[in-house]
XYZ file of N, CA and C in Angstrom:
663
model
N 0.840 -1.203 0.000
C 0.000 0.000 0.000
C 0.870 1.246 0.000
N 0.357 2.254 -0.836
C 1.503 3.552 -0.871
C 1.106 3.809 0.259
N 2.490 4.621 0.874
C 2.399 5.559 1.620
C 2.236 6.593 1.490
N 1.774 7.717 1.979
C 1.086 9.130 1.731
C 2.091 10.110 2.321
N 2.983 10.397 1.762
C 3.673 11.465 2.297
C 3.611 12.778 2.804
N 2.604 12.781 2.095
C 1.660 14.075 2.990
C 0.675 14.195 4.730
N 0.424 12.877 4.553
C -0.036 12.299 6.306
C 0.324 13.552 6.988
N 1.202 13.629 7.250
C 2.016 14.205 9.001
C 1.422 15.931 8.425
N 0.903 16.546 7.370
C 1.021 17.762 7.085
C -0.932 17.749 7.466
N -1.552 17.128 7.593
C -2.807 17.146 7.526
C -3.279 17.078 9.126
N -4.330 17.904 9.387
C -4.816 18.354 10.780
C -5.789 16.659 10.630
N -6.680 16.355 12.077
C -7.432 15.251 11.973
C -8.478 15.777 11.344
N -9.190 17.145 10.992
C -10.743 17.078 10.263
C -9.997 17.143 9.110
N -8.636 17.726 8.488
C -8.195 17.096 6.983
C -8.632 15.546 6.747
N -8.450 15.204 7.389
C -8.041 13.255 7.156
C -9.614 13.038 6.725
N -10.386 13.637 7.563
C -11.908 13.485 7.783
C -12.219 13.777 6.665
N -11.982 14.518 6.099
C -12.879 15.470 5.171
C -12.543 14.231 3.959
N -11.311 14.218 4.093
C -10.930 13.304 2.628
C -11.425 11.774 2.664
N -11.456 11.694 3.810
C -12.212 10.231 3.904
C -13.852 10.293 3.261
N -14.269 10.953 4.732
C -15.881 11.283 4.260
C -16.298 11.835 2.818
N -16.018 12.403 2.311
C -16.169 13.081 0.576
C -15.834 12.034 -0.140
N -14.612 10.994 0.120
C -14.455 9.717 -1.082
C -13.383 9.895 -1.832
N -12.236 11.416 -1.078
C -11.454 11.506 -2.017
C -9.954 10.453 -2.242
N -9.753 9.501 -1.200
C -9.644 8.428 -0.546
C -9.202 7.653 -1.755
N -10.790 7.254 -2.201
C -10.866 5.841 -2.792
C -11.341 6.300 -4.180
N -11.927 8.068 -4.403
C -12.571 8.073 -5.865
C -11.783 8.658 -6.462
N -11.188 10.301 -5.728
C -10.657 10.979 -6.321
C -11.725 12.253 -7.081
N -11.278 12.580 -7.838
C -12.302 13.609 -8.278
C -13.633 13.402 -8.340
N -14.537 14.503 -7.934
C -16.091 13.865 -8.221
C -16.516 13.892 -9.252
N -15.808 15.328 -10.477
C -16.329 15.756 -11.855
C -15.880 15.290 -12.832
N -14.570 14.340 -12.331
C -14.120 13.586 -14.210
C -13.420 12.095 -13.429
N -13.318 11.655 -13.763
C -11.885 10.137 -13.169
C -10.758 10.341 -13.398
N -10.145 10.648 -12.322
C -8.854 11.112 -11.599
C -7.998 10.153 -11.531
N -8.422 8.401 -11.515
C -7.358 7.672 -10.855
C -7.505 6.751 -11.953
N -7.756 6.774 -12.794
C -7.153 5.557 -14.429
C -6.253 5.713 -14.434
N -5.512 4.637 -15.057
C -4.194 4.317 -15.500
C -4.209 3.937 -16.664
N -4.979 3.558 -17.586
C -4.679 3.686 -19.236
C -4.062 2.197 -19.729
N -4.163 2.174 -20.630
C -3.606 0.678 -21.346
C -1.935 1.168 -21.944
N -1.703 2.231 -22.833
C -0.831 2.444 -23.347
C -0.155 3.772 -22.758
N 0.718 3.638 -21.907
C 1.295 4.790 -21.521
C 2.807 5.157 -21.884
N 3.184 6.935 -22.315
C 4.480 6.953 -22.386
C 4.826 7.906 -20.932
N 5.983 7.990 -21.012
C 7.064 8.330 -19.710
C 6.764 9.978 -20.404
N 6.557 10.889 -19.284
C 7.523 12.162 -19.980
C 8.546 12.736 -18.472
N 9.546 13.037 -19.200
C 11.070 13.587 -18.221
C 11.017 14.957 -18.399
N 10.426 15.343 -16.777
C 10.440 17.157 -17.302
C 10.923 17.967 -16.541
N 12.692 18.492 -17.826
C 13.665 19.593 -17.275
C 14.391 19.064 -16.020
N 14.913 18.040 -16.275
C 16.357 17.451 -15.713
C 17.608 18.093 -15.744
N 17.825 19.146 -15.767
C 18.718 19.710 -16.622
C 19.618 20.451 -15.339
N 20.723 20.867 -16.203
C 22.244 21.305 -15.126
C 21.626 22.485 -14.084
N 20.602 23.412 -15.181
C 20.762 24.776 -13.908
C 19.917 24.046 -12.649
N 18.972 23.203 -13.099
C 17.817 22.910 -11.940
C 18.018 21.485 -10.819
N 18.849 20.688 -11.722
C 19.467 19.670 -10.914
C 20.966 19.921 -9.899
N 21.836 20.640 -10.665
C 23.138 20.944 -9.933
C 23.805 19.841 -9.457
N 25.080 20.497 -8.744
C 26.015 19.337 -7.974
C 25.416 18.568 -7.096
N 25.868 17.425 -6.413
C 25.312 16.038 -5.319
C 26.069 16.921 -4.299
N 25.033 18.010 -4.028
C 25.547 18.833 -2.538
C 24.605 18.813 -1.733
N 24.588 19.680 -0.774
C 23.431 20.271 -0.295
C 22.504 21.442 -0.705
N 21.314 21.473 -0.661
C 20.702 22.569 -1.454
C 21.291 24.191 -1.490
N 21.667 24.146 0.113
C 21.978 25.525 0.296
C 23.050 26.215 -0.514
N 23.700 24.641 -0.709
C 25.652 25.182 -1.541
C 25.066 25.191 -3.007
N 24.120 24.195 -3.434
C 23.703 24.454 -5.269
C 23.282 25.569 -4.983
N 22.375 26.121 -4.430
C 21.771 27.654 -5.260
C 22.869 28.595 -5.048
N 23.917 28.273 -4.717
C 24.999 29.485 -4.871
C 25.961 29.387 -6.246
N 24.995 28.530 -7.086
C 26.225 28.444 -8.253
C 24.576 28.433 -9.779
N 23.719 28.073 -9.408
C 22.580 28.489 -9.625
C 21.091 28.391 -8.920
N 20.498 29.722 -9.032
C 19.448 30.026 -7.968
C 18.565 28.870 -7.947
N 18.173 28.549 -9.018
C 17.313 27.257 -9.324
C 17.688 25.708 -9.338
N 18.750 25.429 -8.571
C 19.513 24.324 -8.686
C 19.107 23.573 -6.732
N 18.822 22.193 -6.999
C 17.862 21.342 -6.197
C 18.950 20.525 -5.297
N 20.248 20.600 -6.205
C 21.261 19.479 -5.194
C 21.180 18.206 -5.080
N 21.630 17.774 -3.868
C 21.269 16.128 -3.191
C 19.324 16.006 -3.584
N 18.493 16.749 -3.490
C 17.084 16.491 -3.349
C 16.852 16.062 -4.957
N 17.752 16.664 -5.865
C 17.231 16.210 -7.103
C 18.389 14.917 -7.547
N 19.337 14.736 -6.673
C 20.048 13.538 -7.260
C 19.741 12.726 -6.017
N 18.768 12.833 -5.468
C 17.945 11.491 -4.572
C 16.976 10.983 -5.197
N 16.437 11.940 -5.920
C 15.320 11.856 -7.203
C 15.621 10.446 -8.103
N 17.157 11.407 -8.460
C 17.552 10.479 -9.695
C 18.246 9.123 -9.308
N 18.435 8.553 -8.473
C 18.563 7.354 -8.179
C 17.094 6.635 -7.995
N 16.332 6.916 -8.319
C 14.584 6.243 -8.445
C 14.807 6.054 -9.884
N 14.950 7.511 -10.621
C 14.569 7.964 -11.962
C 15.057 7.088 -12.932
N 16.856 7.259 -12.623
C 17.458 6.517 -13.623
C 16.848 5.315 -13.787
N 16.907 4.295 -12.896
C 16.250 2.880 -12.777
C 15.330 2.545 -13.418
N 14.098 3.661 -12.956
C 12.820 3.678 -13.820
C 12.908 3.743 -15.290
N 13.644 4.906 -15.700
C 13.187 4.611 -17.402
C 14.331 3.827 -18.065
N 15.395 2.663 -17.544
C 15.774 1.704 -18.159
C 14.492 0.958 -18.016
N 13.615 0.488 -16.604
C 12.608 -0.554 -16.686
C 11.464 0.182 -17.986
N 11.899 1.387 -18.030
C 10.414 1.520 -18.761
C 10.943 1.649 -20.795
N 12.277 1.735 -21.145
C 12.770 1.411 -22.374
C 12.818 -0.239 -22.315
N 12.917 -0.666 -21.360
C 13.209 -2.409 -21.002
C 11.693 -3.422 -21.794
N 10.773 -2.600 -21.048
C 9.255 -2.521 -21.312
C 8.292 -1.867 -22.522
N 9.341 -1.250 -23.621
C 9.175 -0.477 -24.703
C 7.866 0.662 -24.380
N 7.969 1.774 -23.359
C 6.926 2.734 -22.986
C 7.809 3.701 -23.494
N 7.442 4.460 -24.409
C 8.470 5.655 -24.884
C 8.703 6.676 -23.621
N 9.919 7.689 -23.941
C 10.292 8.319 -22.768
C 10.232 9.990 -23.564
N 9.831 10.742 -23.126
C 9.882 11.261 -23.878
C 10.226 13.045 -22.381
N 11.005 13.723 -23.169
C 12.323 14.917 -21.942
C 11.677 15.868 -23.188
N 11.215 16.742 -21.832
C 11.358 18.240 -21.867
C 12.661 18.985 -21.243
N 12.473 20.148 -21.846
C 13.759 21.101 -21.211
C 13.042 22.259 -21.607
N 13.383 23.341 -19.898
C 12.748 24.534 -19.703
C 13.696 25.294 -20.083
N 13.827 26.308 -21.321
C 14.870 27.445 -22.093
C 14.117 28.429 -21.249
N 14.510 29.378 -20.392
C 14.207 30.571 -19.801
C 14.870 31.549 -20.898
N 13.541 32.760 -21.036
C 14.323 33.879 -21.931
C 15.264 34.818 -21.233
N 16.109 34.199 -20.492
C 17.675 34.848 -19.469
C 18.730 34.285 -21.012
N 17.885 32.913 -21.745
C 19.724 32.271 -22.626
C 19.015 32.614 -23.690
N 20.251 32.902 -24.437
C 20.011 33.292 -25.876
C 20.064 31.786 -26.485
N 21.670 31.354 -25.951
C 22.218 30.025 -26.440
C 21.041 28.983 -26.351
N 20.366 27.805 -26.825
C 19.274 26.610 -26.683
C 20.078 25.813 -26.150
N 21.818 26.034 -26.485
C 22.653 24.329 -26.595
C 23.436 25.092 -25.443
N 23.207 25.800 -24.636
C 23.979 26.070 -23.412
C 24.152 24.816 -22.425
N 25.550 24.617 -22.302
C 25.709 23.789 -20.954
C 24.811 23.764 -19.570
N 24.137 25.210 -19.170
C 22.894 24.954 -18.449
C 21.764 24.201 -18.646
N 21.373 24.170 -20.066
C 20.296 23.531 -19.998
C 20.149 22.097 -20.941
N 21.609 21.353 -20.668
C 21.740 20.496 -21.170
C 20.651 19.074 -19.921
N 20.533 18.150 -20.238
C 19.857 16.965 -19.133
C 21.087 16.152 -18.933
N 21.009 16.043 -17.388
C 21.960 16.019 -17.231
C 22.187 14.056 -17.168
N 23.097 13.758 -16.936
C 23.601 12.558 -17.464
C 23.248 11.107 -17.153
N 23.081 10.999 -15.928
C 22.382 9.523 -15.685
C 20.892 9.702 -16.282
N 20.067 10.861 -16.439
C 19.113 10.751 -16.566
C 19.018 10.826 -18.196
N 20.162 11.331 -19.197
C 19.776 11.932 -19.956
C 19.033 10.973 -21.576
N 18.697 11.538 -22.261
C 18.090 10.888 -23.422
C 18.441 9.854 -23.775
N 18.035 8.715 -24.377
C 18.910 7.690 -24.968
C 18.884 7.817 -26.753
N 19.501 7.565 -28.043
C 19.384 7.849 -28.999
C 17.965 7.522 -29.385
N 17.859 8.576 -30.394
C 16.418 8.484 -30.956
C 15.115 8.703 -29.977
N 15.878 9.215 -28.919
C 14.093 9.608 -27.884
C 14.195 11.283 -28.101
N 12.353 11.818 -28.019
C 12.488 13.072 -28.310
C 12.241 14.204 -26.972
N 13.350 15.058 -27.475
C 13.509 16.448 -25.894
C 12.772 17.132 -26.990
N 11.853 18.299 -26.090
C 11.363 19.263 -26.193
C 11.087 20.190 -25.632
N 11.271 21.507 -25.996
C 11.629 22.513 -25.537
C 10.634 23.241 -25.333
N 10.394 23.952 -23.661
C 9.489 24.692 -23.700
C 9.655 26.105 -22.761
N 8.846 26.917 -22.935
C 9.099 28.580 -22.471
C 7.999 28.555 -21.100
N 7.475 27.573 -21.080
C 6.493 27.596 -19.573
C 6.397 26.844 -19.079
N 5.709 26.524 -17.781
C 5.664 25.841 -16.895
C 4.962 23.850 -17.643
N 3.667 24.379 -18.437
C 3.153 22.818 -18.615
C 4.064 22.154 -20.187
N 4.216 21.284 -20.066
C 4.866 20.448 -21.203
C 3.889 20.602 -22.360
N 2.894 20.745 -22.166
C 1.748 20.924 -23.352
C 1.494 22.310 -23.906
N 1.874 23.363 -23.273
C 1.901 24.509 -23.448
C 2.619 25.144 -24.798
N 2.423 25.080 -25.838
C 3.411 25.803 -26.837
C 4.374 24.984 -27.478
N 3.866 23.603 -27.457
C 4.449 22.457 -27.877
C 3.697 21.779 -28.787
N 4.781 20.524 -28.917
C 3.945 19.660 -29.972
C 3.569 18.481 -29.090
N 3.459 18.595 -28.112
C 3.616 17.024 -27.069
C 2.268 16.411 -27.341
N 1.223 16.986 -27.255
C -0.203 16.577 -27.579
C -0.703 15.707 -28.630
N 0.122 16.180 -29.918
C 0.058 15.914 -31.403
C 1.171 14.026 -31.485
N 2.290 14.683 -30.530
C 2.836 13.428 -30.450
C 2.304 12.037 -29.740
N 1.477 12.774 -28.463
C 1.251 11.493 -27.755
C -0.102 11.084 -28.231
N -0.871 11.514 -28.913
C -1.970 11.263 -30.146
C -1.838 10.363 -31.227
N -0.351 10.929 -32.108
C 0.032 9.877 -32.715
C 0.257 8.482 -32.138
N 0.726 8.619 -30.971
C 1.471 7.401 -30.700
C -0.029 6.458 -30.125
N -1.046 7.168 -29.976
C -1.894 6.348 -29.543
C -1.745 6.066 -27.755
N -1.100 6.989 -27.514
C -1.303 7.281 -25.657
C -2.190 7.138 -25.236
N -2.847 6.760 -23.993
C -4.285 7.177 -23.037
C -3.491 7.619 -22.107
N -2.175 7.527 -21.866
C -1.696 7.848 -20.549
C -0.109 8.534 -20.377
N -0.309 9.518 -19.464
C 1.257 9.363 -19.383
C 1.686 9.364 -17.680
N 3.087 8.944 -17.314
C 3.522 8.689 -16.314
C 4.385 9.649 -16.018
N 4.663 10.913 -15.362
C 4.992 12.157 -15.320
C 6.124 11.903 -14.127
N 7.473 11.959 -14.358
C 8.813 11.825 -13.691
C 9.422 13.482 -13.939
N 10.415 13.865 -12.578
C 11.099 15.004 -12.575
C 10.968 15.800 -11.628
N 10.512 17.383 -12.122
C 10.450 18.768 -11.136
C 9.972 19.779 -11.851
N 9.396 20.643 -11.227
C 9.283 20.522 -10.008
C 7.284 20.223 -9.340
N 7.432 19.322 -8.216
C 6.636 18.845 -8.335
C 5.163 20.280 -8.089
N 5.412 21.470 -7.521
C 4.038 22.188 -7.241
C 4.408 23.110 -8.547
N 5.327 23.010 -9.598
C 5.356 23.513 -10.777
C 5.242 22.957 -11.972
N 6.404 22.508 -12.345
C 6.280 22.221 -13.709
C 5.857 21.000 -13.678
N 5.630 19.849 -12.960
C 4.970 18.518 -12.893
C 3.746 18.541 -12.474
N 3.118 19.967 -11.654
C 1.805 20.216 -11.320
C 0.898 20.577 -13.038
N 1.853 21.753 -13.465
C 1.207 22.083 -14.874
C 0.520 21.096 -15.620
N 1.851 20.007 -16.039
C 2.233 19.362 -17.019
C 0.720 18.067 -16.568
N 0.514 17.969 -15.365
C -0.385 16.572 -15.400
C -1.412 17.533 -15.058
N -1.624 18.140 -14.870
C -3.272 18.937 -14.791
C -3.544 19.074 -16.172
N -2.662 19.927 -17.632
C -3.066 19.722 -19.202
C -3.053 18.235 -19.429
N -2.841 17.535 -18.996
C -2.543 15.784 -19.409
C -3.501 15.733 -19.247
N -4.523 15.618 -17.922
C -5.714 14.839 -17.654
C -6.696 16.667 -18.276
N -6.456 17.298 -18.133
C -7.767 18.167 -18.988
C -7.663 17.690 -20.679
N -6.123 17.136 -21.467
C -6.455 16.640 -22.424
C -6.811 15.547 -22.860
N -7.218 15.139 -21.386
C -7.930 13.260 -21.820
C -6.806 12.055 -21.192
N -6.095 12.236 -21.377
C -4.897 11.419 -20.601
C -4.880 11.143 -19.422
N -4.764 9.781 -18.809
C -4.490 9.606 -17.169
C -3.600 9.593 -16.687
N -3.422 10.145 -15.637
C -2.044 10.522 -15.019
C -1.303 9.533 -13.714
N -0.033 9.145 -14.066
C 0.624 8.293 -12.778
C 1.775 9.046 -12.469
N 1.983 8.817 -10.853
C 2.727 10.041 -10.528
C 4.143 8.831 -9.904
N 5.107 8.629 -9.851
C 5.812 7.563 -9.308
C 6.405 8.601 -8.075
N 6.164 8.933 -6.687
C 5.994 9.612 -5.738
C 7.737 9.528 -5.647
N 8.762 9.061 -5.559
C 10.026 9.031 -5.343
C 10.698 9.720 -6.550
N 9.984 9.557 -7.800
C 10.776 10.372 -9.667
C 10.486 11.750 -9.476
N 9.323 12.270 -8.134
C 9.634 13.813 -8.541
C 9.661 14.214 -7.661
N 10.207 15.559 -7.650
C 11.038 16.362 -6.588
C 10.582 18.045 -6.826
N 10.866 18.743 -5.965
C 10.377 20.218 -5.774
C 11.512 20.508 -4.009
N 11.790 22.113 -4.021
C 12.771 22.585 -3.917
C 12.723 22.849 -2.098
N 10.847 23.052 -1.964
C 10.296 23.243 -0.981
C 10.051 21.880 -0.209
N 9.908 21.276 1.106
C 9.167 19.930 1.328
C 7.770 19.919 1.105
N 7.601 21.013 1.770
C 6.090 21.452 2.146
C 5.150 21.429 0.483
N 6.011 22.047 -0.127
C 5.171 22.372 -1.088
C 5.291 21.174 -2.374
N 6.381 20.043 -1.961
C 6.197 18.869 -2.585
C 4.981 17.708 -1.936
N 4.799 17.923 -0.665
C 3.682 17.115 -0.095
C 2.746 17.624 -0.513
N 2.555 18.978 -0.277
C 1.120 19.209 -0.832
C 0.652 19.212 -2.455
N 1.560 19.422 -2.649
C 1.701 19.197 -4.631
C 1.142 18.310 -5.251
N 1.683 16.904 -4.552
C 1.764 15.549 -4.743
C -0.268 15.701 -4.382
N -0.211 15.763 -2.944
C -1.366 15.410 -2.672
C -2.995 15.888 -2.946
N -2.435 17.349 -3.583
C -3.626 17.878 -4.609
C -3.939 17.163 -5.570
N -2.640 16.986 -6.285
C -2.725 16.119 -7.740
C -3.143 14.718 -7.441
N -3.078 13.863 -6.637
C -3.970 13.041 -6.110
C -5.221 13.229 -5.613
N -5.959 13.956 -4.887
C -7.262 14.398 -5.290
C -7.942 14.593 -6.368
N -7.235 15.422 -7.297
C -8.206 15.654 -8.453
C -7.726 15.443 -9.530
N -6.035 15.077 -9.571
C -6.283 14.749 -11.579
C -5.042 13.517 -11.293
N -4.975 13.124 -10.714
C -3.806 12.001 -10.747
C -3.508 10.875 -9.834
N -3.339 9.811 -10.162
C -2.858 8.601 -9.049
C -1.429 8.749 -9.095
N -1.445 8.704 -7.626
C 0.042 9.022 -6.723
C 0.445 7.192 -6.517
N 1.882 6.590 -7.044
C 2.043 5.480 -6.030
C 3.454 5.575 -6.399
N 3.481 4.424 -5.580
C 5.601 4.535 -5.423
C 5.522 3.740 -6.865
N 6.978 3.746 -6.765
C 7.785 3.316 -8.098
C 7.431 2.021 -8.600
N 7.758 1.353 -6.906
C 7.771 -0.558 -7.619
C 5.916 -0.505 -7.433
N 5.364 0.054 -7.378
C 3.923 0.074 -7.631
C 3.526 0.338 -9.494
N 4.272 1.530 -9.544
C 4.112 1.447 -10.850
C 4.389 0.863 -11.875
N 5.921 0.263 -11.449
C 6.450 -0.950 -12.566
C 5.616 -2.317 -12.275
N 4.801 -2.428 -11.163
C 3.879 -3.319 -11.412
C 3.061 -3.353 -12.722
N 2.423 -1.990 -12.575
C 1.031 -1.373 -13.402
C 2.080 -1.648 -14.357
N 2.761 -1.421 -15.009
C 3.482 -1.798 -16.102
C 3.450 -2.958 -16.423
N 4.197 -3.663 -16.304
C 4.111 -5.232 -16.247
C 3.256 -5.700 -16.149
N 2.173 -5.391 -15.764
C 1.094 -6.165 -16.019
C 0.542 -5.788 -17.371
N 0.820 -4.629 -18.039
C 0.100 -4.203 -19.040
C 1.127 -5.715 -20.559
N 2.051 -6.120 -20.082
C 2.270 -7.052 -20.916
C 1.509 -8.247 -21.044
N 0.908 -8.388 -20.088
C -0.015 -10.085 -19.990
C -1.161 -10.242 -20.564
């Protein structure tokens, strides 16, 4: 059974409320929140040098860039990496965004390269975007259409940003959303528990990793 990482942040009439309403076991009341889909691809969003940084502590990365996560995003990536060998292993396409802020002129800047255990494997597609949701000003929609998606499985950062965006347009464009609770990360704690646990209320199923490579694996049988 997942664990809820959010628990310890919730008063006892929180717990109540979510019990009694059904958000528990249903999830949203106005659309279905907790499908998982037959055909799902991976998307990797903005792994990259300025936002991941050195295997330090947070306080020492943001002194070399403001937006850089440290040890919290290379705790991440010891889930991450693992995951999308099981999920190329399992032929689920993977498919990396990268956030270009209009600060770089350069696209191919060493900042916003992905950085290396995590990064692309040949022939998978990065895409580049100027805002927060992966669907935003992209072609991601058109792609995961083609490919015949119902689903995607949303790995990275940050989780009350750019992984909040990115699976709220997923499930408003029809897509069900799986969240692998250890692949994403955000800069704040607070605001990764609660992140997580909105998006489990209303547009997404939250479970750990080896939960999800279950749901995987089973989709072979």
């Amino acid at each position: 059974m997942t664990e809820r990482i959010w628990e310890d942040l919730l008063t006892e009439r929180d717990k109540q409320v979510i019990s009694k309403a059904g958000y528990d076991e249903e999830g949203a009341s106005s659309w279905e929140s907790r499908g998982l889909g037959e055909n799902p691809a991976v998307l990797v969003i903005d792994m990259q040098e300025l936002i991941v940084g050195d295997d330090e502590p947070i306080l020492d990365a943001v002194e070399k860039h403001r937006t850089a996560m440290g040890e919290i995003a290379w705790d991440a990536i010891d889930y991450i990496e693992p995951f999308l060998d099981f999920a190329r292993d399992h032929d689920v396409p993977v498919i990396y965004t990268r956030v270009v802020p209009s600060s770089y002129d350069d696209p191919d800047h060493d900042d916003l390269r992905i950085v290396d255990p995590v990064a692309p494997a040949d022939g998978e597609t990065v895409i580049d975007k100027s805002y927060a949701s992966a669907f935003y000003g992209t072609d991601l929609l058109s792609r995961l259409v083609r490919g015949g998606h119902d689903s995607v499985i949303v790995v990275g950062n940050s989780t009350s940003g750019c992984v909040r965006a990115t699976a709220i347009d997923a499930k408003q464009n029809g897509f069900d959303v799986l969240l692998p609770q250890e692949c994403i990360f955000d800069r704040i704690e607070a605001s990764h528990k609660i992140g997580l646990m909105d998006l489990w209320m209303k547009y997404a199923e939250v479970l750990e990793t080896e939960e999800v490579e279950a749901y995987v694996e089973a989709l072979d049988d």
